mmCIF file of C-alpha atoms in Angstrom:
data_model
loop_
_atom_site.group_PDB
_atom_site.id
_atom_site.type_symbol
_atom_site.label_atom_id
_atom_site.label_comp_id
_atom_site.label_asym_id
_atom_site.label_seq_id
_atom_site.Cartn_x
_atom_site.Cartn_y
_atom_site.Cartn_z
ATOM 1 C CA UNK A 1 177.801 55.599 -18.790
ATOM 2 C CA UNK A 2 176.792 59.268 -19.877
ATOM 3 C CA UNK A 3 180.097 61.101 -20.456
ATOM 4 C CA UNK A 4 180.168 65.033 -18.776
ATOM 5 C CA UNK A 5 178.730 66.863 -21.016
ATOM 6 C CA UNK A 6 179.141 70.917 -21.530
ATOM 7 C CA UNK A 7 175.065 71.712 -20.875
ATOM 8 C CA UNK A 8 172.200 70.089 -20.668
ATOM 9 C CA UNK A 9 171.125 68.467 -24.690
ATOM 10 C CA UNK A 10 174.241 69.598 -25.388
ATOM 11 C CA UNK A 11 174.966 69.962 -29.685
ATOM 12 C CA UNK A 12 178.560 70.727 -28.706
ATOM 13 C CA UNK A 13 181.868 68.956 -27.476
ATOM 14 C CA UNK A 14 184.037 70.615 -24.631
ATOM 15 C CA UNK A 15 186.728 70.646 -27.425
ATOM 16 C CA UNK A 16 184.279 73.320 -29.550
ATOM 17 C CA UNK A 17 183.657 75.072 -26.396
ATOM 18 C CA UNK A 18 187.391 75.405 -25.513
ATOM 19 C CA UNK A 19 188.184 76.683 -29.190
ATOM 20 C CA UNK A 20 185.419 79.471 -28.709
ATOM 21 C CA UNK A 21 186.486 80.612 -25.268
ATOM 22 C CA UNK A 22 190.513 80.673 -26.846
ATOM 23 C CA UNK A 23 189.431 82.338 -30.045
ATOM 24 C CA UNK A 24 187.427 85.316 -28.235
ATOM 25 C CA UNK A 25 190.087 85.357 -24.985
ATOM 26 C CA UNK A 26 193.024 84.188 -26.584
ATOM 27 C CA UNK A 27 193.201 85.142 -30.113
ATOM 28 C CA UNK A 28 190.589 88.058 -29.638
ATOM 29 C CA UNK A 29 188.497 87.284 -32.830
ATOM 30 C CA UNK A 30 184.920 88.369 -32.595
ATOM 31 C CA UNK A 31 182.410 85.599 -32.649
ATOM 32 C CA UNK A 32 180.807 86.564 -36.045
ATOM 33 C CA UNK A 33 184.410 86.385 -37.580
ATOM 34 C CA UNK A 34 184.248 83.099 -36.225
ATOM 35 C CA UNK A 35 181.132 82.057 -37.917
ATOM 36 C CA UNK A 36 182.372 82.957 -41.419
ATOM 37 C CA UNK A 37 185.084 80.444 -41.112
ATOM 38 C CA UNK A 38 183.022 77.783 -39.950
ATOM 39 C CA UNK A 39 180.454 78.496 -42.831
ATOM 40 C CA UNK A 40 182.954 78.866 -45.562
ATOM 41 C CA UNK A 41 184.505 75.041 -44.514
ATOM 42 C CA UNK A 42 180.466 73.940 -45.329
ATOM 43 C CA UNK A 43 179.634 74.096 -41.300
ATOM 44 C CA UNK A 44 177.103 76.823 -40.896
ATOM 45 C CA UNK A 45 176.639 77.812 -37.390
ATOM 46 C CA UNK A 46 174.207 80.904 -36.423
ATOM 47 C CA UNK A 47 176.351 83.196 -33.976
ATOM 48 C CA UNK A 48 173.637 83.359 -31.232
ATOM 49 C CA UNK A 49 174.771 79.549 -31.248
ATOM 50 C CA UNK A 50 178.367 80.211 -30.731
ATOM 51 C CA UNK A 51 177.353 82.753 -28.570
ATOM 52 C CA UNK A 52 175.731 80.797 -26.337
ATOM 53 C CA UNK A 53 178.367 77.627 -26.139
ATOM 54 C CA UNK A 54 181.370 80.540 -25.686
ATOM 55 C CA UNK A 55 179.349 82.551 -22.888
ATOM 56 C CA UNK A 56 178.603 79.057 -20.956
ATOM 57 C CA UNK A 57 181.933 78.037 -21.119
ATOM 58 C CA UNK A 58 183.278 80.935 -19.332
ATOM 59 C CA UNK A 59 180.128 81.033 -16.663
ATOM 60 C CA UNK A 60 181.580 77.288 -16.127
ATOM 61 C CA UNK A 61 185.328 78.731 -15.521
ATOM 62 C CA UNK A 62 184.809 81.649 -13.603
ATOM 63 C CA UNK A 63 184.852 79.873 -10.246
ATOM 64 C CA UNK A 64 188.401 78.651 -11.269
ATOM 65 C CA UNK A 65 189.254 82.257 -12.002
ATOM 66 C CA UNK A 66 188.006 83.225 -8.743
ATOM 67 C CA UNK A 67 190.314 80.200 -7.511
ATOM 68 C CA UNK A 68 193.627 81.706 -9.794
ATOM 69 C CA UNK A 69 192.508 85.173 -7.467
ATOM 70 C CA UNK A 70 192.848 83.606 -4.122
ATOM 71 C CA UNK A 71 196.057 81.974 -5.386
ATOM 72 C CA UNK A 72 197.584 85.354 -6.328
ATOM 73 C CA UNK A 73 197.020 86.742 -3.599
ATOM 74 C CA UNK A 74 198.556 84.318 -1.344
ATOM 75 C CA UNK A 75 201.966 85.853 -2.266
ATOM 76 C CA UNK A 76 203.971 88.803 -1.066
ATOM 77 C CA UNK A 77 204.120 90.919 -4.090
ATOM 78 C CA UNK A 78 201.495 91.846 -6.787
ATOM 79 C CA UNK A 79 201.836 94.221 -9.697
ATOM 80 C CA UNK A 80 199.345 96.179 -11.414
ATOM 81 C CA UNK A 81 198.082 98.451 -13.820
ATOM 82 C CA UNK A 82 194.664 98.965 -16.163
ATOM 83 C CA UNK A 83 193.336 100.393 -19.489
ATOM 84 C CA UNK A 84 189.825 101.379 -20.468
ATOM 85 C CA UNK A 85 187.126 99.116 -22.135
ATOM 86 C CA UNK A 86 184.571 100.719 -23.963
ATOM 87 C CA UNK A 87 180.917 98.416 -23.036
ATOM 88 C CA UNK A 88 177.525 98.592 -23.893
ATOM 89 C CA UNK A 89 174.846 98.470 -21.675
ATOM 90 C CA UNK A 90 171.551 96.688 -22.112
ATOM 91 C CA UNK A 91 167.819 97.902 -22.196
ATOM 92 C CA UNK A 92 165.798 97.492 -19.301
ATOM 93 C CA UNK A 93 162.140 96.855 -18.519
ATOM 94 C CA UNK A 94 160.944 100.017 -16.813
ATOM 95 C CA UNK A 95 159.651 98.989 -13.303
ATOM 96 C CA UNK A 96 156.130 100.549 -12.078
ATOM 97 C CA UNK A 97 156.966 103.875 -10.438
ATOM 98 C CA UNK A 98 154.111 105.840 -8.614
ATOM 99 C CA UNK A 99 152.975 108.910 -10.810
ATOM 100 C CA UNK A 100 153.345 109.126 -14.507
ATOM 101 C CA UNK A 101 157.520 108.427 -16.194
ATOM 102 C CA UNK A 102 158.753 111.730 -17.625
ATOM 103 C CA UNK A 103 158.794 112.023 -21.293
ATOM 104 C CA UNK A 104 161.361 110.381 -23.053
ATOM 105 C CA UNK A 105 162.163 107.927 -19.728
ATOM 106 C CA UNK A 106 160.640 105.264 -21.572
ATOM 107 C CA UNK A 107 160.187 103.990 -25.203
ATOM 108 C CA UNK A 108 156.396 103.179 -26.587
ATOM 109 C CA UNK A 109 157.443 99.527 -25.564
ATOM 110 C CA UNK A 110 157.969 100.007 -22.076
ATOM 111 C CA UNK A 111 161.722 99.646 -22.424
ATOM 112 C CA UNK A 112 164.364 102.170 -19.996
ATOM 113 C CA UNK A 113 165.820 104.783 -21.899
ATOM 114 C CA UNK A 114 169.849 105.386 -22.100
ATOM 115 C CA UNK A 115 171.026 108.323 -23.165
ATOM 116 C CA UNK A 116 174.157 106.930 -22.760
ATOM 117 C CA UNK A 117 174.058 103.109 -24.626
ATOM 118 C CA UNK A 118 177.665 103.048 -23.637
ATOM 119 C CA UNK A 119 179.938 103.839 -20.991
ATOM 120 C CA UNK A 120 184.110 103.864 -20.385
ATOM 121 C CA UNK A 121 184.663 100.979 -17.932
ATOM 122 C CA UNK A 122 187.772 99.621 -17.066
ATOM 123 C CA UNK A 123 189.933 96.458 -16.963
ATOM 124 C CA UNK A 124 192.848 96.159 -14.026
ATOM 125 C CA UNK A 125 195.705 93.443 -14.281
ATOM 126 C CA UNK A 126 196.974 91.860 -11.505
ATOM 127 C CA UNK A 127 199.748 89.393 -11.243
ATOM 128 C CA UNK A 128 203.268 87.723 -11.347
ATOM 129 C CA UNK A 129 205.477 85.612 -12.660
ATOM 130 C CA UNK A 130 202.899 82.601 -11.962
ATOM 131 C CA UNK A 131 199.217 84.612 -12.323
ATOM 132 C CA UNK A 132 197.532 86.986 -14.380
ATOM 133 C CA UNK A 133 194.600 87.985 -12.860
ATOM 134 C CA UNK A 134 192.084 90.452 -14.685
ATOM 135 C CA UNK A 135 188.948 92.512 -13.361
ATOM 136 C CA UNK A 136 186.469 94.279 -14.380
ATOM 137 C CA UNK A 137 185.760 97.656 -13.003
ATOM 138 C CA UNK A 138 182.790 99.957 -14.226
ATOM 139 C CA UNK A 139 184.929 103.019 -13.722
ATOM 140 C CA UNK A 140 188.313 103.792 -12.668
ATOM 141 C CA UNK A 141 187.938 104.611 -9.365
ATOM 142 C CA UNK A 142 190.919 103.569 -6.920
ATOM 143 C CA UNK A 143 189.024 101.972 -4.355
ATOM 144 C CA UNK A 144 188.232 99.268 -7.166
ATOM 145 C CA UNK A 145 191.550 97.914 -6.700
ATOM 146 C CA UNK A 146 190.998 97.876 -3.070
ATOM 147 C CA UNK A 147 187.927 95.650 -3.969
ATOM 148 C CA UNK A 148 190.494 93.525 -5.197
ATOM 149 C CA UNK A 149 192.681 92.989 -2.719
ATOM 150 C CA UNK A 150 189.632 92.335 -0.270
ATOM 151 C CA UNK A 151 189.883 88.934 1.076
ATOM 152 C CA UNK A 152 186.985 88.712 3.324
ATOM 153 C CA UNK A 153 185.370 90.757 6.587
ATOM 154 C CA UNK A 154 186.232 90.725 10.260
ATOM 155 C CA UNK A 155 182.959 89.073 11.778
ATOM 156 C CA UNK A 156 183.534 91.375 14.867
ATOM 157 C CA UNK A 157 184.110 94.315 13.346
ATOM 158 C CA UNK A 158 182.442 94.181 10.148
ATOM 159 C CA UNK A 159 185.514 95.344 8.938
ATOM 160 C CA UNK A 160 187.009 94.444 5.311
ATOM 161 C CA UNK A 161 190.082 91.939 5.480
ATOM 162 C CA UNK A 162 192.371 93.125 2.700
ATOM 163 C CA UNK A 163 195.518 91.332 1.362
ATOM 164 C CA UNK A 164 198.722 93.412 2.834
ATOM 165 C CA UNK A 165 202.336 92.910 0.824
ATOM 166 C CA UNK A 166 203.925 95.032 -1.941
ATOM 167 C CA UNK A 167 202.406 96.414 -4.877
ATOM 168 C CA UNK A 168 204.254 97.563 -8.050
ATOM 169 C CA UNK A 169 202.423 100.392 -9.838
ATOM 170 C CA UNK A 170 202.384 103.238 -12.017
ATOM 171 C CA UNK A 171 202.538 106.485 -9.706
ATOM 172 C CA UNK A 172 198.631 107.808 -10.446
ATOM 173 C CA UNK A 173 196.171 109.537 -7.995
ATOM 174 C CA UNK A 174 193.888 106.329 -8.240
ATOM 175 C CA UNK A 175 196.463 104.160 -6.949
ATOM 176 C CA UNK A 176 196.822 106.312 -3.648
ATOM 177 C CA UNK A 177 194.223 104.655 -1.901
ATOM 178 C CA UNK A 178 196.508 101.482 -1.736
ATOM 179 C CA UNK A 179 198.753 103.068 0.414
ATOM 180 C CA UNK A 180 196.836 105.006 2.630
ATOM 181 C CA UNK A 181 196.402 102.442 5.641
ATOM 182 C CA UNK A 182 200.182 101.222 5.595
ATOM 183 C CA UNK A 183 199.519 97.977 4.565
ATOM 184 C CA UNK A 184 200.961 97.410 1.488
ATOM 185 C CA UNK A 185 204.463 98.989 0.707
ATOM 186 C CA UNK A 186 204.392 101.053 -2.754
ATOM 187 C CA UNK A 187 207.078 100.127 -5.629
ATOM 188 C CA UNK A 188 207.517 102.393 -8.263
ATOM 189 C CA UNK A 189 208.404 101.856 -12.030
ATOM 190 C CA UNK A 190 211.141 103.214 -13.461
ATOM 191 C CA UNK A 191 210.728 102.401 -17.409
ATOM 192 C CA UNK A 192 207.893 104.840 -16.655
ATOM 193 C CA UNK A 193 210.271 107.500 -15.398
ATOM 194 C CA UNK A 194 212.576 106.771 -18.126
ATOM 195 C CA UNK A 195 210.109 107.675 -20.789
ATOM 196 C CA UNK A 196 209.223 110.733 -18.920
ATOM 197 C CA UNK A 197 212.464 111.927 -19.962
ATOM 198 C CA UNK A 198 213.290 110.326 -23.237
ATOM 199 C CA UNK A 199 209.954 111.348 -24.672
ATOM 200 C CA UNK A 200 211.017 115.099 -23.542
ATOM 201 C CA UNK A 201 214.275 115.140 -24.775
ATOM 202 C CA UNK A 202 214.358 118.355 -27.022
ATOM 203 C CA UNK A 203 212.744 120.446 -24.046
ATOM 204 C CA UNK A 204 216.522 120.221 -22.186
ATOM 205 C CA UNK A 205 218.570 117.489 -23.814
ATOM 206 C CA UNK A 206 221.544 117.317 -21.977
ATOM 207 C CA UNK A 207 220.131 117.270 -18.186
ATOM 208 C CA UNK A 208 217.527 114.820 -19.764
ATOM 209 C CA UNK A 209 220.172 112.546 -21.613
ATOM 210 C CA UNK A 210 222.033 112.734 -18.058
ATOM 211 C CA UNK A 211 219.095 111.326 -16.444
ATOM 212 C CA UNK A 212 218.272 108.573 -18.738
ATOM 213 C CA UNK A 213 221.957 107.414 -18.372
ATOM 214 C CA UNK A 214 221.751 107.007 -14.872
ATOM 215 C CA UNK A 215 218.441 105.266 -15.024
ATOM 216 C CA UNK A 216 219.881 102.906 -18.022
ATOM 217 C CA UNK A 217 223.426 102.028 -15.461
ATOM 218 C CA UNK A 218 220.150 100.461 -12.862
ATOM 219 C CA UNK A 219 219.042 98.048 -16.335
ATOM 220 C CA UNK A 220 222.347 97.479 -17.277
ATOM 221 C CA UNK A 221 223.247 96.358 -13.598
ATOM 222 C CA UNK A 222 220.138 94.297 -13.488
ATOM 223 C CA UNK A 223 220.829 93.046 -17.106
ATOM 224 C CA UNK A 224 223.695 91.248 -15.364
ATOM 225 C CA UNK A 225 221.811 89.682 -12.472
ATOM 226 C CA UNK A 226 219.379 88.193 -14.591
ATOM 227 C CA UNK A 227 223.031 86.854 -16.673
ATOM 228 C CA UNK A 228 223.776 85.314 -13.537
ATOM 229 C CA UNK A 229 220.138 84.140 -12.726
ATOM 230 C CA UNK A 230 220.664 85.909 -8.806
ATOM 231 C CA UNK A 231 218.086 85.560 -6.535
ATOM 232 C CA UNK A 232 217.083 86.333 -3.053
ATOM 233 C CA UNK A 233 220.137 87.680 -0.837
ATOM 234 C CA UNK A 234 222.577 87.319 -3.916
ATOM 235 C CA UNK A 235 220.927 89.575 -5.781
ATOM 236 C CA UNK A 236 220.200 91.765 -3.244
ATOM 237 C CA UNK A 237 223.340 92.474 -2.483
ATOM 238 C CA UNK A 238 224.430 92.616 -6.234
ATOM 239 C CA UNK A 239 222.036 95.814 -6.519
ATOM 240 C CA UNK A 240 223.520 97.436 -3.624
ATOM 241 C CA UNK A 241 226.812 96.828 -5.075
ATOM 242 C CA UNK A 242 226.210 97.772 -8.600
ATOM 243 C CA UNK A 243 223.201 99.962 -8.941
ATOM 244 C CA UNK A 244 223.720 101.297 -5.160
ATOM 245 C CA UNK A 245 226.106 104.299 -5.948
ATOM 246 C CA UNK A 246 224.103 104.801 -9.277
ATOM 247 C CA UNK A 247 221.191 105.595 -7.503
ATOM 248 C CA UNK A 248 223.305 107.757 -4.720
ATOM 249 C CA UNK A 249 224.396 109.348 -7.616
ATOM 250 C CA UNK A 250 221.265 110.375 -9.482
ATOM 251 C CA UNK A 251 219.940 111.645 -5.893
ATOM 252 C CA UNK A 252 222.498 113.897 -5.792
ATOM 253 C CA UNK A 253 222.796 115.365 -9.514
ATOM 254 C CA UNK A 254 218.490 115.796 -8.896
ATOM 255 C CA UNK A 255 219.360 118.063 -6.257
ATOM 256 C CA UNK A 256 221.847 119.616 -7.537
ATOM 257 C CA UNK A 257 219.925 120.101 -11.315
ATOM 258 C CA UNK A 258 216.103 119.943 -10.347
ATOM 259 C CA UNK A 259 216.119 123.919 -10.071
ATOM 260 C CA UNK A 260 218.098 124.803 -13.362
ATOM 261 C CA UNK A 261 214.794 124.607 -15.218
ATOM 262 C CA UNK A 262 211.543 126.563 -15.018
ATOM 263 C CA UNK A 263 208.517 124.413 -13.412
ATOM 264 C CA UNK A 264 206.595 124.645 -16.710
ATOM 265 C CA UNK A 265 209.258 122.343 -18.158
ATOM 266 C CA UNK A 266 208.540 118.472 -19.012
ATOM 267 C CA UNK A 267 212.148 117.800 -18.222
ATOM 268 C CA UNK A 268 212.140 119.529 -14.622
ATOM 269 C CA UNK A 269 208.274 117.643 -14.409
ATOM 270 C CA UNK A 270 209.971 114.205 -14.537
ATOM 271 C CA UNK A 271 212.494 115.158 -12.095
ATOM 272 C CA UNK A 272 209.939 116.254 -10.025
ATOM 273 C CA UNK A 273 208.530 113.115 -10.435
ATOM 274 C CA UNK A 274 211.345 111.146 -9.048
ATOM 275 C CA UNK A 275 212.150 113.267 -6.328
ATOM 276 C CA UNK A 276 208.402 112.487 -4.942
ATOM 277 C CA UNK A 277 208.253 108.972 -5.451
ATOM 278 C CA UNK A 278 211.782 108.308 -4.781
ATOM 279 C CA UNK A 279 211.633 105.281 -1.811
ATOM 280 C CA UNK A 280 209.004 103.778 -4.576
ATOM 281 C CA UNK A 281 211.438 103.386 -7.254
ATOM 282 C CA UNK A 282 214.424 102.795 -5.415
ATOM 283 C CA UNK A 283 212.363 100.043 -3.763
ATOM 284 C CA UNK A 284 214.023 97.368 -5.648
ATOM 285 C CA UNK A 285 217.430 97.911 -3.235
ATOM 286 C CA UNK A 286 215.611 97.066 -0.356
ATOM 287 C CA UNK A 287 213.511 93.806 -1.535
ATOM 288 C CA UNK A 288 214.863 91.453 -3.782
ATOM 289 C CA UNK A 289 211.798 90.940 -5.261
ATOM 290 C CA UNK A 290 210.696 93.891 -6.287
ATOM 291 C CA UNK A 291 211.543 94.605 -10.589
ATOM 292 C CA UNK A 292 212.621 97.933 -11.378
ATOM 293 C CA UNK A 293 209.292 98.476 -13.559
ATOM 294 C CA UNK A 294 205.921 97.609 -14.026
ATOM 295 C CA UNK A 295 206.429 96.696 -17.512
ATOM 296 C CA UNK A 296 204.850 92.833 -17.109
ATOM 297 C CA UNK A 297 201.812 94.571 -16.010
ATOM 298 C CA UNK A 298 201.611 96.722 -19.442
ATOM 299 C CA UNK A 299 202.630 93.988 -21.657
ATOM 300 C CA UNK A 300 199.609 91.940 -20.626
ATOM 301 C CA UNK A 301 197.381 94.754 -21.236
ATOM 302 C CA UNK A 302 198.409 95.139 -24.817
ATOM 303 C CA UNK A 303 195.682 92.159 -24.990
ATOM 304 C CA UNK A 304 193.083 94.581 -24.241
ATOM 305 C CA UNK A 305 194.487 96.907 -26.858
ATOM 306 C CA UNK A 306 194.096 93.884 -29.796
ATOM 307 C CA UNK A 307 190.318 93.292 -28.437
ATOM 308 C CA UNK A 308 189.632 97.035 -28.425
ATOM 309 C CA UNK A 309 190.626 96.788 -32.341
ATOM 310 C CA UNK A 310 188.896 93.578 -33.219
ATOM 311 C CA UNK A 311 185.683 93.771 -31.059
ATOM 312 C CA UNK A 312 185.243 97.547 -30.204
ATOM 313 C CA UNK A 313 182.867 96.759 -26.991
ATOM 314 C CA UNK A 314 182.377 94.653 -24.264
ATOM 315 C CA UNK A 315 178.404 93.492 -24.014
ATOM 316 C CA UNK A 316 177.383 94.516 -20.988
ATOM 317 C CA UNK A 317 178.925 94.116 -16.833
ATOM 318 C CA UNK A 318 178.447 90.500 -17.309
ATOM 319 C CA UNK A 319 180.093 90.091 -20.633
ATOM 320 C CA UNK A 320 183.187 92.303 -19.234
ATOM 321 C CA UNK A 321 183.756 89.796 -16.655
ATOM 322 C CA UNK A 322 182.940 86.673 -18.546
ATOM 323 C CA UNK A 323 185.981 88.116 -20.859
ATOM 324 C CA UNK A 324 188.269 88.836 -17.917
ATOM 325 C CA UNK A 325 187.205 84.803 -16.630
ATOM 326 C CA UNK A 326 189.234 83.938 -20.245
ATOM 327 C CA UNK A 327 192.043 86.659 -20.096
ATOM 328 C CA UNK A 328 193.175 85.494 -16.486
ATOM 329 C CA UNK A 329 192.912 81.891 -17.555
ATOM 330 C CA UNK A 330 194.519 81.824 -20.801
ATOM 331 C CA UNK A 331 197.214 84.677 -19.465
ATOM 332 C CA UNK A 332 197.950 82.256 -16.540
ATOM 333 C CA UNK A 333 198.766 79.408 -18.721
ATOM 334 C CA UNK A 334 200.881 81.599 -21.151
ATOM 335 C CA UNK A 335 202.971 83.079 -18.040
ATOM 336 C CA UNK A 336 203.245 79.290 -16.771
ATOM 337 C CA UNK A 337 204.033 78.053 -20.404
ATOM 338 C CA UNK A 338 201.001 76.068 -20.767
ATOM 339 C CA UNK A 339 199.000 75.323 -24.061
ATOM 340 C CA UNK A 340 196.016 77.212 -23.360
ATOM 341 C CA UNK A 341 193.548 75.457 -25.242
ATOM 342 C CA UNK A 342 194.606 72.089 -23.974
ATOM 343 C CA UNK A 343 193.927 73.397 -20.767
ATOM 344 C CA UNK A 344 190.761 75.084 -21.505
ATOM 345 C CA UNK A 345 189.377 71.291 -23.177
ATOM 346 C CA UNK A 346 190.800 69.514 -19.489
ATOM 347 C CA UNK A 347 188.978 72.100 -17.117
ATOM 348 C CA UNK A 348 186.041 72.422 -18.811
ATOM 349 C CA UNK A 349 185.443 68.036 -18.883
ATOM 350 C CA UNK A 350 186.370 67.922 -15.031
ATOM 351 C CA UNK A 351 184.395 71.725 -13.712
ATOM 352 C CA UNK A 352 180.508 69.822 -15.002
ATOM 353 C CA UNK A 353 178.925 67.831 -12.607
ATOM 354 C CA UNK A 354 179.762 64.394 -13.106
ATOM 355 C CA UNK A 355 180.196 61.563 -11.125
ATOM 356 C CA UNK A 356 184.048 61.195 -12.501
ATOM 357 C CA UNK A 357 184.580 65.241 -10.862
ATOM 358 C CA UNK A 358 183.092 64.245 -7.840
ATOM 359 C CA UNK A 359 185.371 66.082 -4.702
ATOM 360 C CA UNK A 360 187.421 68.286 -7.606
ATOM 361 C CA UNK A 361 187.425 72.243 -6.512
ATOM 362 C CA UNK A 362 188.290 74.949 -8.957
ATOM 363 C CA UNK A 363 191.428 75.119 -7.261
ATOM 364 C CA UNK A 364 192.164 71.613 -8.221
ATOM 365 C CA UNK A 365 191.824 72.942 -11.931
ATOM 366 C CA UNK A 366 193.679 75.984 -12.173
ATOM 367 C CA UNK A 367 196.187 76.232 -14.964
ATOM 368 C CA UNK A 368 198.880 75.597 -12.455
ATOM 369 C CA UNK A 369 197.689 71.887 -11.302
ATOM 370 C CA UNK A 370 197.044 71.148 -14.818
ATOM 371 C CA UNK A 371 200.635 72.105 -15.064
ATOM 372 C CA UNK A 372 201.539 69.824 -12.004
ATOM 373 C CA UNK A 373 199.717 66.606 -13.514
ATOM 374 C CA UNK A 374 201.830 66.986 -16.785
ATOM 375 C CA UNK A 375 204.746 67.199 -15.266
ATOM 376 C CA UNK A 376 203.937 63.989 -13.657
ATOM 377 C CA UNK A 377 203.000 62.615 -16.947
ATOM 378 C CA UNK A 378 199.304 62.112 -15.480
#
């Protein structure tokens, strides 16, 4: 019998598709990079070529992305954050339009005109301890996230159905939108406060060296915890115990301090900033779940930063998501401690239509069942 195969005359294996898709999502080396390796081991490939296998294997996985979303956001808590990716957009064929085009609308081939080739778009993280979801937005507009977190529509109402929990975030205007309907409960993040301070140090070093120690006694306490691997209730009530009358504490000296400096001041700004979004970032003594930052959101994103370096733009809306179908799969597996590329081979063989993936869904494929059958050895 015909094995699956990756396309239709396929010159490719699914284990050559799998290394594209890791090299450009998971090692973030640009395609034509790519192609000078191959040709300098005596296997010339053109890059259209490798183009073409990499962008069809991530059209093939971007149901099971889509799958790895719906997962996510079956849970409680979410955090998030983004960072800017610079893409280029495409010519297109001008459409008839009554009248004559205004000059310079159109090139002598018929082709749209941009004055802009490329625009600022955005990529958002979303996730846990067990996803990393990533999505493209075309600017950074809050209600993208919203778009997000939309999980279907009321058929009576016509109204959008939108996942409700609690959201860990960065304290930015574009994020207000989240919180506007009451529900989804904000948490703050408090590395982010931290460096608000430390990074303004010489503007009023003692009140901000006073500050950072009372942030550093809530790390220190949760340093512990995580010693003692608490969860749930236990650690809980090992907050309250230990950073409880920290936090009391820094309430009171921001009161008592908050006015000693003029408003111009960086210093008095970050106080500011925690008197505003104080129930945020005190969150974590009320929900056990909740981290004290959003710093797992900002360490996936320094993925972004390496592709930024390596590959300077994204090609186009649907090459922006096709790269976000490879971040959230390969970030997935890395957060579950799977080997990505083994996992990229096994989806891709069982996501083709074959009689042998007859009745598999791309939830059945997401890195955590792959995860599930090799713990069972399968």
């Amino acid at each position: 019998d015909a094995p699956p195969m990756p396309m239709e005359r396929a010159s490719c294996t699914f284990a050559m598709m799998a290394w594209l898709c890791f090299a450009k999502g998971g090692l973030f080396l640009p395609l034509d990079r790519v192609r000078r390796d191959f040709a300098s081991q005596g296997a010339p490939i053109a890059s259209s070529t490798l183009t073409r296998w990499s962008t069809r294997g991530a059209d093939l996985l971007l149901p099971i992305a889509g799958a790895v979303r719906m997962s996510l956001l079956a849970d409680t808590h979410i955090r998030t954050d983004g960072t800017g990716l610079r893409v280029v957009t495409k010519r297109l064929k001008a459409s008839p339009v009554k009248g004559s085009p205004r000059p310079g609308l159109t090139d002598e081939d018929g082709w749209l005109v941009n004055a802009n080739p490329a625009y600022n778009g955005q990529i958002l993280v979303f996730g846990n301890d067990e996803h990393a979801v990533f999505w493209f937005t075309e600017d950074k507009k809050g209600s993208h996230a919203l778009d997000f977190l939309t999980l279907g529509e009321d058929p009576k109402t016509r109204e959008p159905i939108r996942w409700s929990g609690t959201i860990t975030a960065d304290a930015i205007s574009a994020h207000d939108c989240l919180f506007t309907d009451g529900e989804r409960i904000e948490a703050g993040c408090n590395a982010h406060g931290f460096r608000k301070f430390r990074d303004e140090m010489d503007t009023a070093p003692l009140l901000a060296s006073q500050a950072m120690g009372f942030i550093d006694g809530f790390y220190k306490a949760e340093a512990k915890a995580k010693e003692r691997k608490l969860t749930g209730a236990a650690l809980l009530a090992h907050r309250q115990a230990n950073a409880g009358p920290i936090v009391a504490a820094f309430k009171q000296w921001l009161a008592e301090h908050i006015d000693d400096l003029l408003d111009t001041n960086p210093v008095r700004k970050a106080m500011v900033y925690y008197r505003n979004h104080w129930d945020a970032l005190t969150r974590f003594l009320s929900d056990p779940d909740v981290e004290l930052d959003n710093n797992w959101s900002e360490r996936a994103l320094r993925n972004i930063a390496l592709l930024r370096n390596n590959s300077l733009y994204a090609s186009g809306r649907v090459g922006a998501i096709r790269l976000c179908t490879l971040f959230t799969l390969i970030q997935t597996c890395r957060v579950l401690g799977v080997d990505a590329y083994a996992y990229l081979v096994w989806a891709l063989e069982r996501v083709v239509p074959h009689k042998n993936n007859r009745g598999l869904k791309p939830s059945d494929l997401t890195p955590a069942a792959y995860k599930a059958l090799q713990q069972q050895g399968a």
